[in-house]
Coordinates of C-alpha atoms and ligand atoms in Angstrom, one line a residue:
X1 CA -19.9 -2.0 -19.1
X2 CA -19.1 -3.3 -15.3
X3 CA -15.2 -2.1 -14.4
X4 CA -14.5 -3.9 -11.3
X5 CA -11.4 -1.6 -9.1
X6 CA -9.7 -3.8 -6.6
X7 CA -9.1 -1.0 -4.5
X8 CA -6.9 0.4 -1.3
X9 CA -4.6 3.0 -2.8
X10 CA -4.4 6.6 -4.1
X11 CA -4.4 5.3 -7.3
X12 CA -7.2 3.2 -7.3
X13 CA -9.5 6.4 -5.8
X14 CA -8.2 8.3 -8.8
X15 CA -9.3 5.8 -11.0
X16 CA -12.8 5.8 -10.1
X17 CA -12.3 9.6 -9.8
X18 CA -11.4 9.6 -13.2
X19 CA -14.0 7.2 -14.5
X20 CA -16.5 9.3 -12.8
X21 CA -15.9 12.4 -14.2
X22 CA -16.3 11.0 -18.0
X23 CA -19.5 10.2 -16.6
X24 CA -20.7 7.8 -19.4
X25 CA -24.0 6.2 -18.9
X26 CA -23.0 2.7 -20.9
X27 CA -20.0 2.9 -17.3
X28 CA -20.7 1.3 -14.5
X29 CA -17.6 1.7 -11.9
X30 CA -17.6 -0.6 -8.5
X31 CA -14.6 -0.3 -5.9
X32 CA -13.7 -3.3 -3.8
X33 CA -11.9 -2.6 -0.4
X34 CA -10.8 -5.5 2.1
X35 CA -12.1 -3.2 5.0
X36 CA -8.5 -3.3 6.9
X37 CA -9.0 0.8 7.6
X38 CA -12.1 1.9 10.1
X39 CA -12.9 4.5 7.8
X40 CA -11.8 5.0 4.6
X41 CA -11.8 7.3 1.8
X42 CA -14.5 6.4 -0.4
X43 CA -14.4 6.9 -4.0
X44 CA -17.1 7.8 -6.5
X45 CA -19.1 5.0 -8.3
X46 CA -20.5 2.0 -6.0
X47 CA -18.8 0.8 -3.0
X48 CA -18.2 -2.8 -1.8
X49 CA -16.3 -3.8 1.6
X50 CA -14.7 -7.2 2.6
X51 CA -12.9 -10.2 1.1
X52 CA -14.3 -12.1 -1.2
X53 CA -13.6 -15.5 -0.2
X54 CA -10.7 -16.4 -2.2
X55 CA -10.3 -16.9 -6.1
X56 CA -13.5 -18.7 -5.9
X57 CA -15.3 -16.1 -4.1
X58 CA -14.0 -13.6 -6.3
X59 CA -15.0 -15.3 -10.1
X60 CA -18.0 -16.0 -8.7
X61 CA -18.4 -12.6 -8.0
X62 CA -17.0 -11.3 -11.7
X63 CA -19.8 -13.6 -12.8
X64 CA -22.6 -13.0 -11.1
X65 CA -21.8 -9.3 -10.9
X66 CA -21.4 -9.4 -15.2
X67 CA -18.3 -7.9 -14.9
X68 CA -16.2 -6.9 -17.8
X69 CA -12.8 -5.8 -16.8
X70 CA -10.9 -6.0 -13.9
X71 CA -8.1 -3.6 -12.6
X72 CA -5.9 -4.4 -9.7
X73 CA -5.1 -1.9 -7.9
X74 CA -4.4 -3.0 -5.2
X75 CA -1.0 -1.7 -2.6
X76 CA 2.3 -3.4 -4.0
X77 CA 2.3 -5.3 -0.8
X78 CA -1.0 -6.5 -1.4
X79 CA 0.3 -10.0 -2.9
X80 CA -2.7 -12.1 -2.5
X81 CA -5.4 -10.4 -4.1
X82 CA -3.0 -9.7 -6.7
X83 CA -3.0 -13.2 -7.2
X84 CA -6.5 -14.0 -7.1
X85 CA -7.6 -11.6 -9.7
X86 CA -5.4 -12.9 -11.8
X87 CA -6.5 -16.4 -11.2
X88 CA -10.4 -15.4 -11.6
X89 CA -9.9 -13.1 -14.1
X90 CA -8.5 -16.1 -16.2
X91 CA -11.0 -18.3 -15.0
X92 CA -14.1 -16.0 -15.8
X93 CA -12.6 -14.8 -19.2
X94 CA -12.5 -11.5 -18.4
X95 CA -9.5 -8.7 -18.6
X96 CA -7.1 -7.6 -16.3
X97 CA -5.3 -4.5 -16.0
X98 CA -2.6 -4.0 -12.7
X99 CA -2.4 -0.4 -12.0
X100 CA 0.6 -0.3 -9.7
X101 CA 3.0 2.7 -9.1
X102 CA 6.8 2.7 -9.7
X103 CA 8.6 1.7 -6.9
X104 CA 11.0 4.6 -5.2
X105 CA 14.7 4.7 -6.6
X106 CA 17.9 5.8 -4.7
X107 CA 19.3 8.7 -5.1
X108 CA 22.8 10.6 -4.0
X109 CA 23.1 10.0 -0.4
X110 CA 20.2 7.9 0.8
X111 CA 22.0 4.9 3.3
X112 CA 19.1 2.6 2.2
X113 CA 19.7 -1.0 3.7
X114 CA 17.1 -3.9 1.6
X115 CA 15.2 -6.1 3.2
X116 CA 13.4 -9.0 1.1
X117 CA 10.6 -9.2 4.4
X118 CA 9.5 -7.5 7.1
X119 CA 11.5 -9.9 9.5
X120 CA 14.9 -9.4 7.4
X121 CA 14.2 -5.7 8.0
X122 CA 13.9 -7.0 12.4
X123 CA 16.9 -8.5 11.8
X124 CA 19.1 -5.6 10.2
X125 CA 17.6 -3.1 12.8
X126 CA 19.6 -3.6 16.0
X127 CA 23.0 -2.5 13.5
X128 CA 21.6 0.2 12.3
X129 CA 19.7 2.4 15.1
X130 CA 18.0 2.6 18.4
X131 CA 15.7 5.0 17.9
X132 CA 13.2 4.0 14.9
X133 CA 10.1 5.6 12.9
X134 CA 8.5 2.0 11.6
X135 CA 6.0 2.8 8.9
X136 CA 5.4 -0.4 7.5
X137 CA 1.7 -0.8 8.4
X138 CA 0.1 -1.7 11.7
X139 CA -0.4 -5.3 10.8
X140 CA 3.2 -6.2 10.2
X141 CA 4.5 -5.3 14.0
X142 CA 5.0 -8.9 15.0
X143 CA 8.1 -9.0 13.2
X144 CA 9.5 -6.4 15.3
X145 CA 7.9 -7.9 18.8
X146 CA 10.9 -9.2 20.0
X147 CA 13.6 -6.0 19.6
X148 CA 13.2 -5.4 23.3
X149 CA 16.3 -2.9 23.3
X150 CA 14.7 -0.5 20.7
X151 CA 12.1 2.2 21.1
X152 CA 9.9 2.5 18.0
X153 CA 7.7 5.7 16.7
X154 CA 4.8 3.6 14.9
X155 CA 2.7 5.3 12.1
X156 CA -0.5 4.0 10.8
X157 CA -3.8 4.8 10.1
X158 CA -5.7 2.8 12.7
X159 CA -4.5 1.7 16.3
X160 CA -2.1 -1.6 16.1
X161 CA -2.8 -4.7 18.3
X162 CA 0.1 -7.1 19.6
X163 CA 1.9 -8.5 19.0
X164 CA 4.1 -5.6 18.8
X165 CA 7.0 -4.2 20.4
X166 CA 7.3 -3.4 24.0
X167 CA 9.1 0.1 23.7
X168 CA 6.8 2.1 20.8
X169 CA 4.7 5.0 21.0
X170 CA 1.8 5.5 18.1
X171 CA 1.3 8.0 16.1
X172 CA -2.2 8.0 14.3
X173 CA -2.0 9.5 11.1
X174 CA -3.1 9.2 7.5
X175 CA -0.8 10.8 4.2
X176 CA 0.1 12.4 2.0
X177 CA 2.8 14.0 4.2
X178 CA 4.7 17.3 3.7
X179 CA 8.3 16.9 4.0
X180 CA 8.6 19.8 6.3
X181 CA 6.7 17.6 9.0
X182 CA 8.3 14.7 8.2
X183 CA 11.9 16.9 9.3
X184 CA 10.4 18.2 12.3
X185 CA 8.7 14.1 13.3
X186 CA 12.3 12.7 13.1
X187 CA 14.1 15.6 14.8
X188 CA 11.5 15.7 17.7
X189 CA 11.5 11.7 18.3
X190 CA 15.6 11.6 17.8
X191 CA 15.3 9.1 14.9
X192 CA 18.0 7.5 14.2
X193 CA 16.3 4.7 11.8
X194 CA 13.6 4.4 9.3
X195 CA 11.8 1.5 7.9
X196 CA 9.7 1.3 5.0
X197 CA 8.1 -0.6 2.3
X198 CA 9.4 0.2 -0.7
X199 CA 5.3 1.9 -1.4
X200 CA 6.2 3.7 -4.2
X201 CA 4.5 7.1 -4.7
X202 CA 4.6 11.0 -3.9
X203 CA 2.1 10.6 -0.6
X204 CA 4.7 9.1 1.7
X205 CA 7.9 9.5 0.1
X206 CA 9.0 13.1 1.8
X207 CA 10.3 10.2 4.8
X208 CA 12.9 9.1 2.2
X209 CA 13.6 12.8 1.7
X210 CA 14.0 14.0 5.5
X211 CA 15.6 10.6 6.2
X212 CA 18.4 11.4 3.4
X213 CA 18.9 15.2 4.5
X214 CA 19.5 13.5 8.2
X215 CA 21.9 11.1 7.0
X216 CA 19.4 8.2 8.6
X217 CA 20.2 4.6 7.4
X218 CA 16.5 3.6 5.8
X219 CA 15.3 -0.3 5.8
X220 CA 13.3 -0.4 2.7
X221 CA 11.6 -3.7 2.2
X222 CA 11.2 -4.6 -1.0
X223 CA 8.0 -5.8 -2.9
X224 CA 6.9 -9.5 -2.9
X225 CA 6.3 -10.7 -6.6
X226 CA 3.4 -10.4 -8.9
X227 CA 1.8 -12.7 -11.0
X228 CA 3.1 -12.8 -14.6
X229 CA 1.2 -12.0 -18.1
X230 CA -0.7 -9.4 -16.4
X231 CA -1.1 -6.4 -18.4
X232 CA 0.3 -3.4 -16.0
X233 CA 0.4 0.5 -16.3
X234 CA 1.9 2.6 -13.1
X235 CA -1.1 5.7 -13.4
X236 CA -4.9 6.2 -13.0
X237 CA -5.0 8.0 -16.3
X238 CA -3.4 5.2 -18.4
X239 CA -6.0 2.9 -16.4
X240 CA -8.7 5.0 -17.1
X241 CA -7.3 4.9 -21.1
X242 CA -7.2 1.4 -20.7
X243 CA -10.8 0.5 -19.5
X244 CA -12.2 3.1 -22.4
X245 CA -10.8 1.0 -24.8
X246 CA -12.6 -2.1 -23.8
Ligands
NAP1 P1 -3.7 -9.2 0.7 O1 -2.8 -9.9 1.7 O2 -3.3 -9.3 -0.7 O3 -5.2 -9.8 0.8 C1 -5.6 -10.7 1.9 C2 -7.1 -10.9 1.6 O4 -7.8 -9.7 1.9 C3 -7.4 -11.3 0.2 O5 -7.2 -12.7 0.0 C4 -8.8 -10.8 0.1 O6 -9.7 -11.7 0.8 C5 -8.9 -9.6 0.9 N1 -8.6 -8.4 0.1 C6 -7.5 -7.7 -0.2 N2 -7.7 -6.6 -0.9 C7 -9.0 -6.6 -1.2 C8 -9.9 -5.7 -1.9 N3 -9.4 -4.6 -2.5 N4 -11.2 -6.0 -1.9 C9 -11.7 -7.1 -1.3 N5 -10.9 -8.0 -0.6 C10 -9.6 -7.7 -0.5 O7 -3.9 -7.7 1.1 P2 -3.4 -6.9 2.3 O8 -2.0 -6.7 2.3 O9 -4.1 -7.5 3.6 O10 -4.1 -5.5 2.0 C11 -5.5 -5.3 2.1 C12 -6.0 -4.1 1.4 O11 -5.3 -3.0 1.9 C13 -5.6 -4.1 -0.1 O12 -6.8 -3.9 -0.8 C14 -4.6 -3.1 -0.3 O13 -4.8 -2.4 -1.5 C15 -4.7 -2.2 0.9 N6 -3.4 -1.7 1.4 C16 -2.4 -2.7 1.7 C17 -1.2 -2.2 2.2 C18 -0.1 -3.2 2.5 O14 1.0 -2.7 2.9 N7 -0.3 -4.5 2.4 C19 -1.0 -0.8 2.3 C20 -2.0 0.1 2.0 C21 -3.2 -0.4 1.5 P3 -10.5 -12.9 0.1 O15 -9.5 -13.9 -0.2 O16 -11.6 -13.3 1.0 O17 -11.1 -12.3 -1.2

């Protein structure tokens, strides 16, 4: 059996982590990555980098490749690939699993502020704080490129590119984050604003958790839709479950 992993995401590693450590001859595990990240963490089981060339690239791929089951899981905000597996997965005839954590929920005292896009979260900003930690990705900065008036801390994993804004300083840096450094970031920068997808999972959220104990308003855009009839558990292990029973 060929499991295809769209992969990207904590989860997806512990997918193949898990499928690896049943180590069953008859399973043969392949991760797919876009190649975004310079160097990524690689999971167990074969490797492959790069797009695929769209939902044509991609059944051809399932077909060539005799692939047997798909699961997406891909990041939340990942909404095209999302797409095209489920497209190709319909078109080759074979199943699709979306492995996708829970998104993060509100709790006493967060000042959370939603955005439906990155440039709804640019527009609430200048309201809300002058001083902002923007963790949203380094590919998303154009949205912010023309808030001349705020300085932005920027976190990602790999350097951003303009467009972006004029007044930011970049931190490189990779989660899971402890929530004690995530106190001492905003403290030391004089944060007065955070924005965030709405990522879902433990890695990133002590933010949320700093950002609440600070009393800091938090932009939190929310995820773009997903394609429907998809089959969808939110952990490796039901994933893992999942592709056994196939
Ligand atoms: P996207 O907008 O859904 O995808 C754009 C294109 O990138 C796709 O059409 C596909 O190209 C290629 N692609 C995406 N994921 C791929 C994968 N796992 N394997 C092979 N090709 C892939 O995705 P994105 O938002 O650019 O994210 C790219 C990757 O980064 C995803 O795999 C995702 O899991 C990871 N990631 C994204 C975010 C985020 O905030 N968006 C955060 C953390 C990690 P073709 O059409 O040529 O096949």
């Amino acid at each position: 059996m060929h499991v295809l992993i769209l992969g990207g995401t904590t989860e997806a590693r512990g997918l193949a982590e898990l499928l690896a450590a049943d180590a069953r001859p008859d399973l043969r595990v392949t991760t797919s990555l876009a190649g975004r990240v310079a160097s990524p963490r690689l999971p167990p089981g074969q490797v492959r980098v790069g797009g695929f060339g769209g939902v044509d690239g991609l059944t051809a791929w399932l077909v060539e490749h005799r692939v047997d089951a798909v699961v997406d899981a891909t990041h939340p905000f990942a909404r095209a690939m999302s797409f095209h597996a489920a497209e190709s997965a319909a078109v080759a005839g074979v199943p699709l699993l979306a492995l996708r954590r829970p998104g993060w929920q509100p709790t006493a005292g967060d000042r959370w502020h939603e955005a439906g896009s990155l440039d709804e979260a640019a527009d609430l900003l200048p309201g809300l704080g002058a001083r902002v930690f923007l963790t949203t990705g380094r590919t998303g900065l154009a949205a912010f490129a023309d808030l001349v008036d705020l300085w932005f801390l920027v976190r990602s994993v790999d350097p951003p590119q303009a467009p972006h804004p004029p007044r930011m300083e970049v931190l490189l840096d990779r989660g899971p984050f402890a929530l004690d450094g995530e106190r001492a970031l905003l403290r030391r920068h004089r944060i007065d604003a955070v924005v965030t997808k709405d990522s879902g999972g433990a890695a990133t959220a002590p933010k949320l958790v700093a950002a609440r104990e600070a009393g800091l308003p938090v932009v939190l855009v929310r995820r773009p839709p997903t394609p429907e009839g998809v089959p969808a558990v939110t952990g490796p292990e039901e994933a893992a479950a999942w592709v056994h029973g196939h």
